[in-house]
mmCIF file of C-alpha atoms in Angstrom:
data_model
loop_
_atom_site.group_PDB
_atom_site.id
_atom_site.type_symbol
_atom_site.label_atom_id
_atom_site.label_comp_id
_atom_site.label_asym_id
_atom_site.label_seq_id
_atom_site.Cartn_x
_atom_site.Cartn_y
_atom_site.Cartn_z
ATOM 1 C CA MET A 1 0.482 -20.623 -12.260
ATOM 2 C CA ARG A 2 2.728 -23.181 -13.977
ATOM 3 C CA ALA A 3 0.459 -23.186 -17.043
ATOM 4 C CA GLY A 4 0.819 -19.409 -17.343
ATOM 5 C CA GLN A 5 4.584 -19.586 -17.009
ATOM 6 C CA ALA A 6 4.743 -22.322 -19.656
ATOM 7 C CA VAL A 7 2.697 -20.244 -22.109
ATOM 8 C CA ALA A 8 4.900 -17.217 -21.403
ATOM 9 C CA ALA A 9 8.014 -19.280 -22.131
ATOM 10 C CA LEU A 10 6.511 -20.458 -25.421
ATOM 11 C CA SER A 11 5.728 -16.868 -26.367
ATOM 12 C CA ARG A 12 9.337 -15.834 -25.706
ATOM 13 C CA ARG A 13 10.725 -18.729 -27.721
ATOM 14 C CA ALA A 14 8.421 -17.833 -30.595
ATOM 15 C CA GLY A 15 9.748 -14.273 -30.578
ATOM 16 C CA ARG A 16 6.352 -12.810 -29.663
ATOM 17 C CA GLY A 17 7.609 -10.656 -26.800
ATOM 18 C CA SER A 18 8.230 -11.199 -23.091
ATOM 19 C CA GLY A 19 5.136 -13.373 -22.674
ATOM 20 C CA SER A 20 4.091 -11.503 -19.519
ATOM 21 C CA ILE A 21 0.644 -10.559 -20.824
ATOM 22 C CA ILE A 22 -0.359 -13.949 -22.235
ATOM 23 C CA GLY A 23 1.194 -15.796 -19.290
ATOM 24 C CA GLY A 24 -0.663 -13.674 -16.750
ATOM 25 C CA ARG A 25 -3.871 -13.889 -18.767
ATOM 26 C CA VAL A 26 -3.762 -17.698 -18.798
ATOM 27 C CA THR A 27 -3.033 -17.782 -15.055
ATOM 28 C CA LEU A 28 -6.027 -15.505 -14.308
ATOM 29 C CA ALA A 29 -8.297 -17.538 -16.574
ATOM 30 C CA LEU A 30 -7.433 -20.717 -14.679
ATOM 31 C CA ASP A 31 -7.386 -19.053 -11.236
ATOM 32 C CA PRO A 32 -9.315 -15.741 -10.952
ATOM 33 C CA SER A 33 -7.953 -15.301 -7.401
ATOM 34 C CA ALA A 34 -4.319 -15.573 -8.568
ATOM 35 C CA LEU A 35 -3.478 -11.897 -8.041
ATOM 36 C CA ARG A 36 -4.786 -11.858 -4.490
ATOM 37 C CA ARG A 37 -3.017 -15.127 -3.691
ATOM 38 C CA LEU A 38 0.333 -14.166 -5.239
ATOM 39 C CA ALA A 39 0.360 -10.761 -3.504
ATOM 40 C CA ALA A 40 -0.418 -12.182 -0.064
ATOM 41 C CA GLY A 41 2.398 -11.923 2.467
ATOM 42 C CA ARG A 42 4.391 -9.358 0.477
ATOM 43 C CA ARG A 43 4.865 -5.640 0.829
ATOM 44 C CA VAL A 44 3.367 -4.465 -2.459
ATOM 45 C CA VAL A 45 3.747 -0.915 -3.778
ATOM 46 C CA LEU A 46 1.622 0.135 -6.761
ATOM 47 C CA VAL A 47 2.774 2.943 -9.057
ATOM 48 C CA SER A 48 0.144 4.587 -11.220
ATOM 49 C CA GLY A 49 -0.717 7.730 -13.152
ATOM 50 C CA THR A 50 -1.041 8.786 -16.761
ATOM 51 C CA ASN A 51 2.638 9.581 -17.310
ATOM 52 C CA GLY A 52 5.870 8.502 -15.624
ATOM 53 C CA LYS A 53 4.793 5.215 -14.075
ATOM 54 C CA THR A 54 7.293 3.022 -15.937
ATOM 55 C CA THR A 55 10.232 5.253 -15.027
ATOM 56 C CA THR A 56 9.100 5.755 -11.427
ATOM 57 C CA SER A 57 8.476 2.040 -10.882
ATOM 58 C CA HIS A 58 11.980 1.221 -12.162
ATOM 59 C CA MET A 59 13.428 3.838 -9.802
ATOM 60 C CA LEU A 60 11.472 2.478 -6.847
ATOM 61 C CA ALA A 61 12.353 -1.140 -7.642
ATOM 62 C CA ALA A 62 16.037 -0.157 -7.789
ATOM 63 C CA ALA A 63 15.764 1.605 -4.431
ATOM 64 C CA LEU A 64 13.969 -1.314 -2.735
ATOM 65 C CA GLY A 65 16.627 -3.638 -4.103
ATOM 66 C CA ASN A 66 18.703 -2.387 -1.166
ATOM 67 C CA LEU A 67 16.421 -4.460 1.075
ATOM 68 C CA GLY A 68 16.160 -7.694 -0.890
ATOM 69 C CA ALA A 69 14.497 -9.329 -3.869
ATOM 70 C CA VAL A 70 11.793 -7.299 -5.632
ATOM 71 C CA ALA A 71 9.106 -8.591 -8.002
ATOM 72 C CA HIS A 72 8.572 -5.973 -10.712
ATOM 73 C CA ASN A 73 6.680 -5.879 -14.005
ATOM 74 C CA ALA A 74 9.681 -4.217 -15.624
ATOM 75 C CA SER A 75 8.470 -4.800 -19.173
ATOM 76 C CA GLY A 76 5.599 -2.357 -18.612
ATOM 77 C CA SER A 77 2.738 -4.898 -18.746
ATOM 78 C CA ASN A 78 0.638 -2.815 -16.399
ATOM 79 C CA MET A 79 -2.760 -4.473 -16.121
ATOM 80 C CA ALA A 80 -3.768 -7.340 -13.837
ATOM 81 C CA ASP A 81 -2.240 -9.980 -16.118
ATOM 82 C CA GLY A 82 1.136 -8.212 -16.073
ATOM 83 C CA ALA A 83 1.013 -7.935 -12.286
ATOM 84 C CA VAL A 84 0.256 -11.659 -11.982
ATOM 85 C CA ALA A 85 3.135 -12.549 -14.293
ATOM 86 C CA ALA A 86 5.591 -10.388 -12.320
ATOM 87 C CA LEU A 87 4.568 -11.888 -8.982
ATOM 88 C CA ALA A 88 4.632 -15.431 -10.355
ATOM 89 C CA GLU A 89 8.131 -14.912 -11.745
ATOM 90 C CA ARG A 90 9.505 -13.943 -8.310
ATOM 91 C CA PRO A 91 7.370 -16.000 -5.889
ATOM 92 C CA ASP A 92 9.820 -15.618 -2.987
ATOM 93 C CA ALA A 93 10.462 -11.876 -3.326
ATOM 94 C CA PRO A 94 9.277 -10.144 -0.138
ATOM 95 C CA TRP A 95 8.745 -6.847 -1.964
ATOM 96 C CA ALA A 96 6.825 -6.079 -5.143
ATOM 97 C CA VAL A 97 6.708 -2.898 -7.218
ATOM 98 C CA LEU A 98 3.873 -3.046 -9.718
ATOM 99 C CA GLU A 99 3.261 -0.438 -12.385
ATOM 100 C CA VAL A 100 -0.518 -0.258 -12.882
ATOM 101 C CA ASP A 101 -2.533 1.435 -15.613
ATOM 102 C CA GLU A 102 -4.626 4.177 -14.046
ATOM 103 C CA LEU A 103 -7.887 2.681 -15.370
ATOM 104 C CA HIS A 104 -7.035 -0.633 -13.671
ATOM 105 C CA LEU A 105 -5.614 0.759 -10.422
ATOM 106 C CA ALA A 106 -8.841 0.440 -8.439
ATOM 107 C CA SER A 107 -9.331 -3.210 -9.403
ATOM 108 C CA VAL A 108 -5.707 -4.211 -8.798
ATOM 109 C CA ALA A 109 -5.490 -2.319 -5.492
ATOM 110 C CA ARG A 110 -8.596 -4.011 -4.123
ATOM 111 C CA ARG A 111 -7.045 -7.435 -4.825
ATOM 112 C CA CYS A 112 -3.461 -6.672 -3.730
ATOM 113 C CA HIS A 113 -4.106 -4.674 -0.544
ATOM 114 C CA PRO A 114 -0.869 -2.736 -1.147
ATOM 115 C CA THR A 115 1.360 -1.300 1.525
ATOM 116 C CA ALA A 116 1.573 1.912 -0.507
ATOM 117 C CA ILE A 117 0.305 3.501 -3.713
ATOM 118 C CA VAL A 118 2.292 6.102 -5.654
ATOM 119 C CA LEU A 119 -0.073 8.340 -7.625
ATOM 120 C CA LEU A 120 1.798 10.547 -10.095
ATOM 121 C CA ASN A 121 -0.725 12.474 -12.211
ATOM 122 C CA LEU A 122 -4.044 12.121 -14.032
ATOM 123 C CA THR A 123 -4.455 13.632 -17.500
ATOM 124 C CA ARG A 124 -6.029 12.788 -20.856
ATOM 125 C CA ASP A 125 -4.703 9.713 -22.624
ATOM 126 C CA GLN A 126 -6.162 7.375 -25.251
ATOM 127 C CA LEU A 127 -9.291 9.458 -25.753
ATOM 128 C CA ASP A 128 -11.340 6.585 -27.180
ATOM 129 C CA ARG A 129 -10.643 4.530 -24.022
ATOM 130 C CA ALA A 130 -10.587 7.122 -21.239
ATOM 131 C CA ALA A 131 -12.307 10.307 -22.325
ATOM 132 C CA GLU A 132 -13.178 11.561 -18.833
ATOM 133 C CA VAL A 133 -10.232 12.187 -16.498
ATOM 134 C CA ARG A 134 -12.499 13.061 -13.601
ATOM 135 C CA ARG A 135 -14.215 9.675 -13.844
ATOM 136 C CA THR A 136 -10.837 7.953 -13.576
ATOM 137 C CA ALA A 137 -9.955 10.088 -10.545
ATOM 138 C CA ALA A 138 -13.301 9.263 -8.913
ATOM 139 C CA SER A 139 -12.751 5.527 -9.426
ATOM 140 C CA ILE A 140 -9.290 5.735 -7.855
ATOM 141 C CA GLY A 141 -10.640 7.816 -4.976
ATOM 142 C CA ALA A 142 -13.341 5.241 -4.247
ATOM 143 C CA ALA A 143 -10.712 2.488 -4.109
ATOM 144 C CA LEU A 144 -8.448 4.519 -1.800
ATOM 145 C CA ALA A 145 -11.383 5.012 0.577
ATOM 146 C CA GLU A 146 -11.512 1.223 1.035
ATOM 147 C CA LEU A 147 -7.802 0.847 1.885
ATOM 148 C CA PRO A 148 -7.229 2.242 5.397
ATOM 149 C CA ASP A 149 -3.923 0.396 5.786
ATOM 150 C CA THR A 150 -2.442 1.720 2.541
ATOM 151 C CA ALA A 151 -0.169 4.771 2.527
ATOM 152 C CA VAL A 152 -0.635 7.054 -0.473
ATOM 153 C CA PHE A 153 2.138 9.144 -2.031
ATOM 154 C CA ALA A 154 0.388 11.720 -4.193
ATOM 155 C CA ASN A 155 1.479 14.615 -6.380
ATOM 156 C CA ALA A 156 0.415 17.782 -4.569
ATOM 157 C CA ASP A 157 0.720 19.849 -7.758
ATOM 158 C CA ASP A 158 -1.884 17.962 -9.800
ATOM 159 C CA PRO A 159 -5.484 18.870 -8.811
ATOM 160 C CA MET A 160 -6.997 15.642 -10.171
ATOM 161 C CA THR A 161 -4.518 13.572 -8.187
ATOM 162 C CA VAL A 162 -5.142 15.597 -5.034
ATOM 163 C CA TRP A 163 -8.908 15.179 -5.367
ATOM 164 C CA ALA A 164 -8.538 11.423 -5.820
ATOM 165 C CA ALA A 165 -6.096 11.082 -2.902
ATOM 166 C CA ASP A 166 -8.331 13.266 -0.722
ATOM 167 C CA HIS A 167 -10.695 10.275 -0.520
ATOM 168 C CA ALA A 168 -8.038 8.065 1.079
ATOM 169 C CA THR A 169 -8.699 6.717 4.557
ATOM 170 C CA GLY A 170 -5.069 5.716 5.010
ATOM 171 C CA PRO A 171 -2.174 8.172 5.526
ATOM 172 C CA VAL A 172 -1.434 10.497 2.601
ATOM 173 C CA HIS A 173 2.057 11.863 1.961
ATOM 174 C CA TRP A 174 2.020 14.864 -0.358
ATOM 175 C CA VAL A 175 4.924 15.199 -2.794
ATOM 176 C CA ALA A 176 5.703 18.422 -4.687
ATOM 177 C CA ALA A 177 6.381 16.638 -7.976
ATOM 178 C CA GLY A 178 5.271 19.463 -10.246
ATOM 179 C CA SER A 179 2.853 19.447 -13.165
ATOM 180 C CA GLU A 180 4.028 20.701 -16.539
ATOM 181 C CA TRP A 181 0.608 20.075 -18.107
ATOM 182 C CA ARG A 182 -2.445 21.599 -16.433
ATOM 183 C CA ALA A 183 -4.908 21.922 -19.317
ATOM 184 C CA ASP A 184 -6.937 18.974 -18.015
ATOM 185 C CA SER A 185 -7.437 20.475 -14.561
ATOM 186 C CA LEU A 186 -8.254 24.139 -15.103
ATOM 187 C CA THR A 187 -11.514 23.618 -13.224
ATOM 188 C CA CYS A 188 -11.988 22.121 -9.792
ATOM 189 C CA PRO A 189 -12.617 18.352 -9.983
ATOM 190 C CA ARG A 190 -14.756 18.604 -6.841
ATOM 191 C CA CYS A 191 -17.170 21.417 -7.759
ATOM 192 C CA GLY A 192 -16.415 22.509 -11.324
ATOM 193 C CA ARG A 193 -15.419 26.109 -10.623
ATOM 194 C CA LEU A 194 -12.286 27.635 -12.147
ATOM 195 C CA LEU A 195 -9.223 27.040 -10.018
ATOM 196 C CA VAL A 196 -7.294 30.029 -8.727
ATOM 197 C CA GLU A 197 -3.648 29.830 -9.720
ATOM 198 C CA ALA A 198 -0.756 31.432 -7.847
ATOM 199 C CA THR A 199 2.981 30.787 -7.714
ATOM 200 C CA ALA A 200 3.470 27.173 -6.601
ATOM 201 C CA HIS A 201 -0.142 27.051 -5.391
ATOM 202 C CA TRP A 202 -3.661 26.411 -6.631
ATOM 203 C CA SER A 203 -6.990 26.528 -4.839
ATOM 204 C CA CYS A 204 -10.772 26.616 -5.189
ATOM 205 C CA GLY A 205 -13.477 28.379 -3.199
ATOM 206 C CA CYS A 206 -14.954 25.006 -2.248
ATOM 207 C CA GLY A 207 -11.864 24.300 -0.137
ATOM 208 C CA LEU A 208 -9.904 21.992 -2.414
ATOM 209 C CA ALA A 209 -6.373 23.360 -2.581
ATOM 210 C CA ARG A 210 -2.772 22.342 -3.019
ATOM 211 C CA PRO A 211 -1.786 20.601 0.210
ATOM 212 C CA ARG A 212 1.428 21.380 2.005
ATOM 213 C CA PRO A 213 3.996 18.886 0.710
ATOM 214 C CA THR A 214 6.004 16.640 3.001
ATOM 215 C CA TRP A 215 8.523 15.966 0.207
ATOM 216 C CA TRP A 216 9.859 18.628 -2.152
ATOM 217 C CA LEU A 217 12.788 19.526 -4.401
ATOM 218 C CA ASP A 218 15.303 22.222 -3.531
ATOM 219 C CA GLY A 219 17.473 22.581 -6.600
ATOM 220 C CA GLU A 220 19.018 19.146 -7.060
ATOM 221 C CA ALA A 221 18.185 17.893 -3.575
ATOM 222 C CA ALA A 222 15.216 15.857 -2.401
ATOM 223 C CA CYS A 223 13.962 17.335 0.859
ATOM 224 C CA HIS A 224 11.920 15.951 3.723
ATOM 225 C CA ALA A 225 11.466 17.131 7.285
ATOM 226 C CA GLU A 226 14.148 14.679 8.382
ATOM 227 C CA SER A 227 16.646 14.957 5.524
ATOM 228 C CA SER A 228 18.000 16.626 2.402
ATOM 229 C CA THR A 229 19.396 14.176 -0.131
ATOM 230 C CA PRO A 230 21.357 15.132 -3.276
ATOM 231 C CA LEU A 231 19.887 13.673 -6.470
ATOM 232 C CA SER A 232 22.342 12.920 -9.252
ATOM 233 C CA LEU A 233 20.413 11.275 -12.073
ATOM 234 C CA GLY A 234 21.436 9.368 -15.156
ATOM 235 C CA LEU A 235 18.079 10.214 -16.776
ATOM 236 C CA PRO A 236 17.392 13.616 -18.377
ATOM 237 C CA GLY A 237 14.823 16.273 -17.617
ATOM 238 C CA GLY A 238 13.090 17.877 -14.681
ATOM 239 C CA VAL A 239 10.226 15.401 -14.945
ATOM 240 C CA ASN A 240 12.595 12.560 -14.064
ATOM 241 C CA ARG A 241 13.847 14.472 -11.052
ATOM 242 C CA ALA A 242 10.214 14.658 -9.961
ATOM 243 C CA ASN A 243 9.770 10.929 -10.630
ATOM 244 C CA ALA A 244 12.859 10.271 -8.510
ATOM 245 C CA LEU A 245 11.376 12.329 -5.685
ATOM 246 C CA MET A 246 8.204 10.210 -5.743
ATOM 247 C CA ALA A 247 10.258 7.000 -5.744
ATOM 248 C CA LEU A 248 12.482 8.263 -2.927
ATOM 249 C CA ALA A 249 9.463 9.139 -0.772
ATOM 250 C CA ALA A 250 7.916 5.678 -1.234
ATOM 251 C CA ALA A 251 11.264 3.957 -0.608
ATOM 252 C CA HIS A 252 11.659 5.944 2.625
ATOM 253 C CA HIS A 253 8.295 4.555 3.740
ATOM 254 C CA GLU A 254 9.754 1.066 3.239
ATOM 255 C CA LEU A 255 12.711 2.082 5.448
ATOM 256 C CA VAL A 256 15.313 2.504 2.717
ATOM 257 C CA PRO A 257 17.700 5.301 3.793
ATOM 258 C CA PRO A 258 17.295 8.208 1.324
ATOM 259 C CA ALA A 259 21.001 8.290 0.428
ATOM 260 C CA ARG A 260 21.009 4.592 -0.466
ATOM 261 C CA ALA A 261 17.797 4.992 -2.467
ATOM 262 C CA ALA A 262 19.265 7.974 -4.339
ATOM 263 C CA ASP A 263 22.434 6.021 -5.173
ATOM 264 C CA ALA A 264 20.394 3.153 -6.632
ATOM 265 C CA ILE A 265 18.220 5.533 -8.662
ATOM 266 C CA ALA A 266 21.303 7.353 -9.991
ATOM 267 C CA GLU A 267 22.530 4.164 -11.651
ATOM 268 C CA LEU A 268 19.619 4.132 -14.120
ATOM 269 C CA SER A 269 20.618 5.553 -17.495
ATOM 270 C CA GLN A 270 17.687 4.137 -19.463
ATOM 271 C CA VAL A 271 14.322 2.617 -18.639
ATOM 272 C CA ALA A 272 12.887 -0.092 -20.881
ATOM 273 C CA GLY A 273 14.830 1.403 -23.787
ATOM 274 C CA ARG A 274 13.726 4.979 -23.131
ATOM 275 C CA TYR A 275 16.573 7.510 -23.298
ATOM 276 C CA ALA A 276 18.829 4.844 -24.852
ATOM 277 C CA ALA A 277 21.354 5.940 -27.493
ATOM 278 C CA VAL A 278 21.434 3.560 -30.464
ATOM 279 C CA THR A 279 23.698 3.754 -33.525
ATOM 280 C CA HIS A 280 21.974 3.122 -36.833
ATOM 281 C CA GLY A 281 23.998 3.717 -39.979
ATOM 282 C CA ARG A 282 25.247 7.284 -40.011
ATOM 283 C CA HIS A 283 23.007 8.359 -37.110
ATOM 284 C CA THR A 284 23.050 7.985 -33.328
ATOM 285 C CA LEU A 285 19.459 7.916 -32.133
ATOM 286 C CA ARG A 286 18.251 8.927 -28.687
ATOM 287 C CA LEU A 287 14.889 7.223 -28.099
ATOM 288 C CA LEU A 288 12.189 9.109 -26.203
ATOM 289 C CA LEU A 289 8.554 8.178 -25.584
ATOM 290 C CA ALA A 290 5.708 10.711 -25.540
ATOM 291 C CA LYS A 291 2.152 9.493 -25.952
ATOM 292 C CA ASN A 292 -0.064 12.466 -25.084
ATOM 293 C CA PRO A 293 0.078 16.267 -24.579
ATOM 294 C CA ALA A 294 1.313 15.944 -20.993
ATOM 295 C CA GLY A 295 4.122 13.631 -22.079
ATOM 296 C CA TRP A 296 5.132 16.009 -24.844
ATOM 297 C CA ALA A 297 5.134 18.969 -22.417
ATOM 298 C CA ALA A 298 7.754 17.129 -20.360
ATOM 299 C CA THR A 299 9.697 15.907 -23.396
ATOM 300 C CA LEU A 300 10.063 19.303 -25.071
ATOM 301 C CA SER A 301 12.439 20.452 -22.349
ATOM 302 C CA MET A 302 14.689 17.408 -22.964
ATOM 303 C CA LEU A 303 15.236 18.071 -26.663
ATOM 304 C CA ALA A 304 18.516 19.668 -27.684
ATOM 305 C CA THR A 305 17.942 23.078 -29.271
ATOM 306 C CA THR A 306 18.914 22.302 -32.859
ATOM 307 C CA ARG A 307 19.274 18.502 -32.947
ATOM 308 C CA PRO A 308 17.376 16.850 -35.844
ATOM 309 C CA LEU A 309 14.152 15.165 -34.836
ATOM 310 C CA VAL A 310 11.972 12.252 -35.932
ATOM 311 C CA ILE A 311 8.384 12.239 -34.632
ATOM 312 C CA ALA A 312 6.707 8.823 -34.948
ATOM 313 C CA VAL A 313 2.983 8.477 -34.207
ATOM 314 C CA ASN A 314 0.752 5.414 -34.527
ATOM 315 C CA ALA A 315 -2.907 5.105 -33.562
ATOM 316 C CA ARG A 316 -3.312 1.433 -32.807
ATOM 317 C CA GLU A 317 -5.367 -0.056 -29.985
ATOM 318 C CA ALA A 318 -2.631 0.389 -27.369
ATOM 319 C CA ASP A 319 -2.143 4.045 -28.398
ATOM 320 C CA GLY A 320 -5.792 5.027 -28.727
ATOM 321 C CA ARG A 321 -7.284 5.550 -32.175
ATOM 322 C CA ASP A 322 -7.873 9.287 -31.752
ATOM 323 C CA THR A 323 -4.934 11.500 -32.807
ATOM 324 C CA SER A 324 -6.626 14.834 -32.100
ATOM 325 C CA TRP A 325 -4.309 15.193 -29.092
ATOM 326 C CA LEU A 326 -1.585 16.320 -31.528
ATOM 327 C CA TRP A 327 -3.292 19.709 -31.710
ATOM 328 C CA ASP A 328 -2.726 20.297 -27.992
ATOM 329 C CA VAL A 329 1.056 19.899 -28.270
ATOM 330 C CA ASP A 330 3.066 23.128 -28.553
ATOM 331 C CA PHE A 331 5.130 22.063 -31.553
ATOM 332 C CA THR A 332 6.147 25.673 -32.177
ATOM 333 C CA ALA A 333 8.543 25.193 -29.241
ATOM 334 C CA LEU A 334 10.624 22.895 -31.467
ATOM 335 C CA GLY A 335 11.999 25.881 -33.367
ATOM 336 C CA ARG A 336 13.910 25.558 -36.624
ATOM 337 C CA ARG A 337 15.595 22.196 -37.016
ATOM 338 C CA PRO A 338 15.465 19.296 -39.489
ATOM 339 C CA ILE A 339 12.266 17.356 -38.699
ATOM 340 C CA ALA A 340 10.762 14.176 -40.113
ATOM 341 C CA ALA A 341 7.135 13.148 -39.538
ATOM 342 C CA SER A 342 6.721 9.356 -39.442
ATOM 343 C CA GLY A 343 4.696 6.428 -38.157
ATOM 344 C CA ASP A 344 1.343 5.078 -39.308
ATOM 345 C CA HIS A 345 -0.096 8.579 -38.904
ATOM 346 C CA ALA A 346 2.810 10.485 -40.430
ATOM 347 C CA ALA A 347 0.343 12.510 -42.493
ATOM 348 C CA ASP A 348 -1.482 13.695 -39.342
ATOM 349 C CA VAL A 349 1.842 14.695 -37.780
ATOM 350 C CA GLY A 350 2.843 16.465 -40.989
ATOM 351 C CA ILE A 351 -0.379 18.503 -41.101
ATOM 352 C CA ARG A 352 0.093 19.521 -37.467
ATOM 353 C CA LEU A 353 3.694 20.583 -38.139
ATOM 354 C CA SER A 354 2.577 22.565 -41.178
ATOM 355 C CA TYR A 355 0.084 24.494 -39.038
ATOM 356 C CA ALA A 356 2.959 25.177 -36.617
ATOM 357 C CA ASP A 357 4.846 26.603 -39.624
ATOM 358 C CA LEU A 358 7.645 24.034 -39.277
ATOM 359 C CA GLU A 359 9.433 22.671 -42.320
ATOM 360 C CA HIS A 360 9.573 18.876 -42.361
ATOM 361 C CA HIS A 361 9.691 15.723 -44.438
ATOM 362 C CA THR A 362 6.965 13.099 -44.243
ATOM 363 C CA GLU A 363 7.916 9.417 -44.387
ATOM 364 C CA THR A 364 5.909 6.619 -42.772
ATOM 365 C CA ASP A 365 8.919 4.441 -41.893
ATOM 366 C CA PRO A 366 10.931 6.182 -39.132
ATOM 367 C CA LEU A 367 14.202 4.541 -40.178
ATOM 368 C CA THR A 368 13.707 5.573 -43.796
ATOM 369 C CA ALA A 369 12.834 9.050 -42.516
ATOM 370 C CA LEU A 370 16.409 9.304 -41.227
ATOM 371 C CA ASP A 371 17.592 9.528 -44.839
ATOM 372 C CA HIS A 372 16.199 13.063 -44.915
ATOM 373 C CA LEU A 373 18.231 14.129 -41.879
ATOM 374 C CA PRO A 374 21.921 15.051 -41.571
ATOM 375 C CA ALA A 375 24.328 12.501 -40.104
ATOM 376 C CA GLY A 376 25.046 12.565 -36.382
ATOM 377 C CA ASP A 377 22.849 12.745 -33.296
ATOM 378 C CA VAL A 378 19.076 12.558 -33.780
ATOM 379 C CA ASP A 379 16.253 12.625 -31.233
ATOM 380 C CA VAL A 380 13.390 10.217 -31.943
ATOM 381 C CA VAL A 381 10.136 10.891 -30.103
ATOM 382 C CA ALA A 382 7.544 8.171 -30.583
ATOM 383 C CA ASN A 383 4.250 7.226 -29.013
ATOM 384 C CA TYR A 384 3.607 3.816 -27.508
ATOM 385 C CA THR A 385 3.429 1.267 -30.325
ATOM 386 C CA ALA A 386 5.675 3.340 -32.601
ATOM 387 C CA PHE A 387 8.336 3.381 -29.886
ATOM 388 C CA TYR A 388 8.288 -0.357 -29.229
ATOM 389 C CA ALA A 389 8.173 -1.274 -32.915
ATOM 390 C CA LEU A 390 11.215 0.912 -33.523
ATOM 391 C CA GLN A 391 12.969 -0.433 -30.444
ATOM 392 C CA GLN A 392 12.443 -3.994 -31.659
ATOM 393 C CA ARG A 393 13.830 -3.202 -35.102
ATOM 394 C CA LEU A 394 16.908 -1.570 -33.578
ATOM 395 C CA GLY A 395 17.395 -4.293 -30.957
ATOM 396 C CA ALA A 396 17.519 -1.615 -28.249
ATOM 397 C CA GLY A 397 16.682 -1.835 -24.557
ATOM 398 C CA ARG A 398 15.968 -5.561 -24.517
#
């Protein structure tokens, strides 16, 4: 463990990032049982899903902070090495909130034996790495079947998530967290037939259907059989209200009073640089991350109607090399506004915007792209590596 921490410190001093990945990787190489050993004796909550896990894990960690010290992989290093680094950094913390990549959830859960798992959604992401959503759901379901002492908090509105959580042998708490993107679950994950859609409900003839939620939103209040708690958030968008509901439900399971959890969540105004406002020259940039069609479906509702926009898209290993997902985003919803296409794949973004009949400028460097936009407030929506490269250049959120 000390060797991993030393390597992480060297990485930070060399300006190569937080060091959480390399530090955890070295620790696991020297001690393959490190994750199991470091998690032992703690109440560990895993947060996973295709979208929203970073935000939800920050919300949950803030809420559990009411109880004491919390180990948390706040930098977003969400595989086993990141979990090891987070636990090693806070060895005496009785609680741990670990964001976990959905493809690694089964492996991490089997080694951590978590008190609870928060399962947000399962959709397409990084097509060259995870082309089959149903296979991911099946892997998670198989892991949940082996964890009878683990409570599961699952999104009742996402059919893939429900099917995965339906395999759980521990208690399942259904949360009405909504699903703005349903194109990946038009057919039943259990039998393959088309799902029947109705207002706030979905079902299949095989019996798989939206379960009755135990947590739901009523306007701006989080509701449970025992309480109704006002949610006043510092983060924008309905999707973050849904993330807060998931975090509140899991915090309640850990005996945090809902009002205290809501107060802690309300203090978050940015998460790992997301939603941060940064001044750069004659522009004030609001930084947003969207890495797939589901993420864009949630982000579109956060964009001001006429505010200029920079779209930055890379296709590096951490993003997935396949950019065909751009064609599933409803860019026509952007309307008429000044737009710049940027990132390594600015040309791909530009072609997609042209087919959406949207005027735009194309410039690979997102900061240079700002020169084409009027002074003032600008929204910047970037996918994974484009976001963090831009964040590093601006010195934001660190």
